[in-house]
């Protein structure tokens, strides 16, 4: 075959300049070295067809670049820059009674997917009985690393999925940008998390009420943005009769990170959580900062509503200075 072209009905771009030699032997065929152009990509493929009926084949494929917009017509404008570089894949494929069975591996040195740059993508994939499995997915992205195993079933009218993931040292700011570039940022730092999620649906609006899961997460060396927990709490108690002068100027000057900082800086923020009914229930929330610690429980939903109850405990050093700034406070302190 020389300079063959074809236009699959679901592809935005045609296959062009396909060159190969096929050797037929009985029920077998060997495709030794196929090359073709798909949009901006030049693809090399070698395959061995063990049977034509039912179709059974193995393959090896490589390309310097693969652009999803060349083979997926439904991609929006915001994903036209997605690219998979130095892609290599190998596997086995068979078709029997209308059912597809596949096992293979995929690796990519770097690229961009969903507007997120990545490096070192590696995964094992399988498909059988209309259930797709992703095993041992590893990728470096968002200045950290992600590991995941997942399953996606399209047997039923409503697709179902389950995923177990572990993220390490993810930049929360970059995560916000990836999920919604226009979203208001309310936290920064580096996140580690272990999560298990399951759900059903074709769209995010359908998935939200069906989403279930549990896990634990921590954010290190971060901050709650545009909200100072300590100052807000102390400002509240100064409304109590006799404590209006509790926080005097000298105390504010000695602890600027408590009183004048716009954000709540913390060393670590940890919590366990479960997810159900469109709500994330947060348990054993713990925050450690330089002069205080916070412990509490609460919930947050996908519409950015939250409800938390927490106890803020100041350090002994800060508590002693606070009690000296207003004599009445000493009656509130234990040993």
mmCIF file with all atom_site columns, N, CA, C and O in Angstrom, residues 264-290:
data_model
loop_
_atom_site.group_PDB
_atom_site.id
_atom_site.type_symbol
_atom_site.label_atom_id
_atom_site.label_alt_id
_atom_site.label_comp_id
_atom_site.label_asym_id
_atom_site.label_entity_id
_atom_site.label_seq_id
_atom_site.pdbx_PDB_ins_code
_atom_site.Cartn_x
_atom_site.Cartn_y
_atom_site.Cartn_z
_atom_site.occupancy
_atom_site.B_iso_or_equiv
_atom_site.pdbx_formal_charge
_atom_site.auth_seq_id
_atom_site.auth_comp_id
_atom_site.auth_asym_id
_atom_site.auth_atom_id
_atom_site.pdbx_PDB_model_num
ATOM 1   N N  . UNK A 1 264 ? -4.160  33.031 56.774 1.00 0.00 ? 264 UNK A N  1
ATOM 2   C CA . UNK A 1 264 ? -3.815  32.167 57.901 1.00 0.00 ? 264 UNK A CA 1
ATOM 3   C C  . UNK A 1 264 ? -2.723  31.205 57.458 1.00 0.00 ? 264 UNK A C  1
ATOM 4   O O  . UNK A 1 264 ? -2.986  30.216 56.765 1.00 0.00 ? 264 UNK A O  1
ATOM 5   N N  . UNK A 1 265 ? -1.491  31.508 57.822 1.00 0.00 ? 265 UNK A N  1
ATOM 6   C CA . UNK A 1 265 ? -0.370  30.628 57.472 1.00 0.00 ? 265 UNK A CA 1
ATOM 7   C C  . UNK A 1 265 ? -0.360  29.420 58.419 1.00 0.00 ? 265 UNK A C  1
ATOM 8   O O  . UNK A 1 265 ? -0.539  29.576 59.619 1.00 0.00 ? 265 UNK A O  1
ATOM 9   N N  . UNK A 1 266 ? -0.138  28.230 57.867 1.00 0.00 ? 266 UNK A N  1
ATOM 10  C CA . UNK A 1 266 ? -0.076  27.041 58.710 1.00 0.00 ? 266 UNK A CA 1
ATOM 11  C C  . UNK A 1 266 ? 1.050   26.119 58.255 1.00 0.00 ? 266 UNK A C  1
ATOM 12  O O  . UNK A 1 266 ? 1.470   26.136 57.104 1.00 0.00 ? 266 UNK A O  1
ATOM 13  N N  . UNK A 1 267 ? 1.511   25.284 59.212 1.00 0.00 ? 267 UNK A N  1
ATOM 14  C CA . UNK A 1 267 ? 2.540   24.293 58.901 1.00 0.00 ? 267 UNK A CA 1
ATOM 15  C C  . UNK A 1 267 ? 1.920   23.074 58.237 1.00 0.00 ? 267 UNK A C  1
ATOM 16  O O  . UNK A 1 267 ? 2.467   22.499 57.299 1.00 0.00 ? 267 UNK A O  1
ATOM 17  N N  . UNK A 1 268 ? 0.769   22.640 58.763 1.00 0.00 ? 268 UNK A N  1
ATOM 18  C CA . UNK A 1 268 ? 0.080   21.500 58.172 1.00 0.00 ? 268 UNK A CA 1
ATOM 19  C C  . UNK A 1 268 ? -1.407  21.595 58.452 1.00 0.00 ? 268 UNK A C  1
ATOM 20  O O  . UNK A 1 268 ? -1.838  22.158 59.464 1.00 0.00 ? 268 UNK A O  1
ATOM 21  N N  . UNK A 1 269 ? -2.181  21.043 57.543 1.00 0.00 ? 269 UNK A N  1
ATOM 22  C CA . UNK A 1 269 ? -3.635  20.958 57.664 1.00 0.00 ? 269 UNK A CA 1
ATOM 23  C C  . UNK A 1 269 ? -4.014  19.546 57.266 1.00 0.00 ? 269 UNK A C  1
ATOM 24  O O  . UNK A 1 269 ? -3.790  19.136 56.125 1.00 0.00 ? 269 UNK A O  1
ATOM 25  N N  . UNK A 1 270 ? -4.546  18.764 58.205 1.00 0.00 ? 270 UNK A N  1
ATOM 26  C CA . UNK A 1 270 ? -4.845  17.360 57.949 1.00 0.00 ? 270 UNK A CA 1
ATOM 27  C C  . UNK A 1 270 ? -6.312  17.073 58.244 1.00 0.00 ? 270 UNK A C  1
ATOM 28  O O  . UNK A 1 270 ? -6.913  17.698 59.117 1.00 0.00 ? 270 UNK A O  1
ATOM 29  N N  . UNK A 1 271 ? -6.860  16.080 57.534 1.00 0.00 ? 271 UNK A N  1
ATOM 30  C CA . UNK A 1 271 ? -8.239  15.674 57.789 1.00 0.00 ? 271 UNK A CA 1
ATOM 31  C C  . UNK A 1 271 ? -8.520  14.340 57.118 1.00 0.00 ? 271 UNK A C  1
ATOM 32  O O  . UNK A 1 271 ? -7.874  13.972 56.135 1.00 0.00 ? 271 UNK A O  1
ATOM 33  N N  . UNK A 1 272 ? -9.488  13.607 57.656 1.00 0.00 ? 272 UNK A N  1
ATOM 34  C CA . UNK A 1 272 ? -10.076 12.470 56.972 1.00 0.00 ? 272 UNK A CA 1
ATOM 35  C C  . UNK A 1 272 ? -11.458 12.910 56.492 1.00 0.00 ? 272 UNK A C  1
ATOM 36  O O  . UNK A 1 272 ? -12.047 13.842 57.039 1.00 0.00 ? 272 UNK A O  1
ATOM 37  N N  . UNK A 1 273 ? -11.978 12.238 55.470 1.00 0.00 ? 273 UNK A N  1
ATOM 38  C CA . UNK A 1 273 ? -13.263 12.672 54.919 1.00 0.00 ? 273 UNK A CA 1
ATOM 39  C C  . UNK A 1 273 ? -14.000 11.500 54.284 1.00 0.00 ? 273 UNK A C  1
ATOM 40  O O  . UNK A 1 273 ? -13.424 10.478 53.938 1.00 0.00 ? 273 UNK A O  1
ATOM 41  N N  . UNK A 1 274 ? -15.312 11.661 54.179 1.00 0.00 ? 274 UNK A N  1
ATOM 42  C CA . UNK A 1 274 ? -16.115 10.781 53.339 1.00 0.00 ? 274 UNK A CA 1
ATOM 43  C C  . UNK A 1 274 ? -17.016 11.652 52.479 1.00 0.00 ? 274 UNK A C  1
ATOM 44  O O  . UNK A 1 274 ? -17.298 12.807 52.805 1.00 0.00 ? 274 UNK A O  1
ATOM 45  N N  . UNK A 1 275 ? -17.452 11.099 51.378 1.00 0.00 ? 275 UNK A N  1
ATOM 46  C CA . UNK A 1 275 ? -18.177 11.872 50.372 1.00 0.00 ? 275 UNK A CA 1
ATOM 47  C C  . UNK A 1 275 ? -19.483 11.157 50.065 1.00 0.00 ? 275 UNK A C  1
ATOM 48  O O  . UNK A 1 275 ? -19.485 9.973  49.711 1.00 0.00 ? 275 UNK A O  1
ATOM 49  N N  . UNK A 1 276 ? -20.615 11.848 50.216 1.00 0.00 ? 276 UNK A N  1
ATOM 50  C CA . UNK A 1 276 ? -21.926 11.263 49.930 1.00 0.00 ? 276 UNK A CA 1
ATOM 51  C C  . UNK A 1 276 ? -22.959 12.373 49.820 1.00 0.00 ? 276 UNK A C  1
ATOM 52  O O  . UNK A 1 276 ? -22.828 13.433 50.445 1.00 0.00 ? 276 UNK A O  1
ATOM 53  N N  . UNK A 1 277 ? -23.970 12.140 48.989 1.00 0.00 ? 277 UNK A N  1
ATOM 54  C CA . UNK A 1 277 ? -25.097 13.070 48.855 1.00 0.00 ? 277 UNK A CA 1
ATOM 55  C C  . UNK A 1 277 ? -24.661 14.484 48.499 1.00 0.00 ? 277 UNK A C  1
ATOM 56  O O  . UNK A 1 277 ? -25.195 15.473 49.012 1.00 0.00 ? 277 UNK A O  1
ATOM 57  N N  . UNK A 1 278 ? -23.654 14.599 47.650 1.00 0.00 ? 278 UNK A N  1
ATOM 58  C CA . UNK A 1 278 ? -23.199 15.903 47.202 1.00 0.00 ? 278 UNK A CA 1
ATOM 59  C C  . UNK A 1 278 ? -22.477 16.708 48.254 1.00 0.00 ? 278 UNK A C  1
ATOM 60  O O  . UNK A 1 278 ? -22.360 17.928 48.137 1.00 0.00 ? 278 UNK A O  1
ATOM 61  N N  . UNK A 1 279 ? -21.964 16.036 49.287 1.00 0.00 ? 279 UNK A N  1
ATOM 62  C CA . UNK A 1 279 ? -21.327 16.745 50.394 1.00 0.00 ? 279 UNK A CA 1
ATOM 63  C C  . UNK A 1 279 ? -20.068 16.003 50.830 1.00 0.00 ? 279 UNK A C  1
ATOM 64  O O  . UNK A 1 279 ? -20.038 14.781 50.875 1.00 0.00 ? 279 UNK A O  1
ATOM 65  N N  . UNK A 1 280 ? -19.013 16.763 51.157 1.00 0.00 ? 280 UNK A N  1
ATOM 66  C CA . UNK A 1 280 ? -17.791 16.206 51.711 1.00 0.00 ? 280 UNK A CA 1
ATOM 67  C C  . UNK A 1 280 ? -17.836 16.404 53.220 1.00 0.00 ? 280 UNK A C  1
ATOM 68  O O  . UNK A 1 280 ? -17.814 17.541 53.711 1.00 0.00 ? 280 UNK A O  1
ATOM 69  N N  . UNK A 1 281 ? -17.937 15.307 53.964 1.00 0.00 ? 281 UNK A N  1
ATOM 70  C CA . UNK A 1 281 ? -17.963 15.362 55.421 1.00 0.00 ? 281 UNK A CA 1
ATOM 71  C C  . UNK A 1 281 ? -16.533 15.230 55.943 1.00 0.00 ? 281 UNK A C  1
ATOM 72  O O  . UNK A 1 281 ? -15.888 14.195 55.743 1.00 0.00 ? 281 UNK A O  1
ATOM 73  N N  . UNK A 1 282 ? -16.053 16.272 56.588 1.00 0.00 ? 282 UNK A N  1
ATOM 74  C CA . UNK A 1 282 ? -14.668 16.333 57.052 1.00 0.00 ? 282 UNK A CA 1
ATOM 75  C C  . UNK A 1 282 ? -14.611 15.975 58.532 1.00 0.00 ? 282 UNK A C  1
ATOM 76  O O  . UNK A 1 282 ? -15.341 16.542 59.346 1.00 0.00 ? 282 UNK A O  1
ATOM 77  N N  . UNK A 1 283 ? -13.727 15.023 58.858 1.00 0.00 ? 283 UNK A N  1
ATOM 78  C CA . UNK A 1 283 ? -13.598 14.555 60.239 1.00 0.00 ? 283 UNK A CA 1
ATOM 79  C C  . UNK A 1 283 ? -12.159 14.753 60.708 1.00 0.00 ? 283 UNK A C  1
ATOM 80  O O  . UNK A 1 283 ? -11.225 14.663 59.929 1.00 0.00 ? 283 UNK A O  1
ATOM 81  N N  . UNK A 1 284 ? -12.026 14.984 62.010 1.00 0.00 ? 284 UNK A N  1
ATOM 82  C CA . UNK A 1 284 ? -10.696 15.090 62.625 1.00 0.00 ? 284 UNK A CA 1
ATOM 83  C C  . UNK A 1 284 ? -9.818  16.120 61.909 1.00 0.00 ? 284 UNK A C  1
ATOM 84  O O  . UNK A 1 284 ? -8.640  15.869 61.649 1.00 0.00 ? 284 UNK A O  1
ATOM 85  N N  . UNK A 1 285 ? -10.406 17.261 61.588 1.00 0.00 ? 285 UNK A N  1
ATOM 86  C CA . UNK A 1 285 ? -9.633  18.339 60.974 1.00 0.00 ? 285 UNK A CA 1
ATOM 87  C C  . UNK A 1 285 ? -8.625  18.878 61.987 1.00 0.00 ? 285 UNK A C  1
ATOM 88  O O  . UNK A 1 285 ? -8.976  19.209 63.122 1.00 0.00 ? 285 UNK A O  1
ATOM 89  N N  . UNK A 1 286 ? -7.355  18.949 61.579 1.00 0.00 ? 286 UNK A N  1
ATOM 90  C CA . UNK A 1 286 ? -6.306  19.458 62.456 1.00 0.00 ? 286 UNK A CA 1
ATOM 91  C C  . UNK A 1 286 ? -5.440  20.442 61.679 1.00 0.00 ? 286 UNK A C  1
ATOM 92  O O  . UNK A 1 286 ? -4.969  20.139 60.590 1.00 0.00 ? 286 UNK A O  1
ATOM 93  N N  . UNK A 1 287 ? -5.256  21.617 62.260 1.00 0.00 ? 287 UNK A N  1
ATOM 94  C CA . UNK A 1 287 ? -4.380  22.627 61.666 1.00 0.00 ? 287 UNK A CA 1
ATOM 95  C C  . UNK A 1 287 ? -3.352  23.045 62.697 1.00 0.00 ? 287 UNK A C  1
ATOM 96  O O  . UNK A 1 287 ? -3.690  23.333 63.840 1.00 0.00 ? 287 UNK A O  1
ATOM 97  N N  . UNK A 1 288 ? -2.091  23.070 62.272 1.00 0.00 ? 288 UNK A N  1
ATOM 98  C CA . UNK A 1 288 ? -1.011  23.492 63.164 1.00 0.00 ? 288 UNK A CA 1
ATOM 99  C C  . UNK A 1 288 ? -0.337  24.728 62.580 1.00 0.00 ? 288 UNK A C  1
ATOM 100 O O  . UNK A 1 288 ? 0.101   24.714 61.430 1.00 0.00 ? 288 UNK A O  1
ATOM 101 N N  . UNK A 1 289 ? -0.277  25.800 63.379 1.00 0.00 ? 289 UNK A N  1
ATOM 102 C CA . UNK A 1 289 ? 0.384   27.042 62.970 1.00 0.00 ? 289 UNK A CA 1
ATOM 103 C C  . UNK A 1 289 ? 1.412   27.420 64.040 1.00 0.00 ? 289 UNK A C  1
ATOM 104 O O  . UNK A 1 289 ? 1.574   26.734 65.049 1.00 0.00 ? 289 UNK A O  1
ATOM 105 N N  . UNK A 1 290 ? 2.078   28.527 63.827 1.00 0.00 ? 290 UNK A N  1
ATOM 106 C CA . UNK A 1 290 ? 3.177   28.912 64.724 1.00 0.00 ? 290 UNK A CA 1
ATOM 107 C C  . UNK A 1 290 ? 2.690   29.156 66.149 1.00 0.00 ? 290 UNK A C  1
ATOM 108 O O  . UNK A 1 290 ? 3.333   28.733 67.115 1.00 0.00 ? 290 UNK A O  1
#
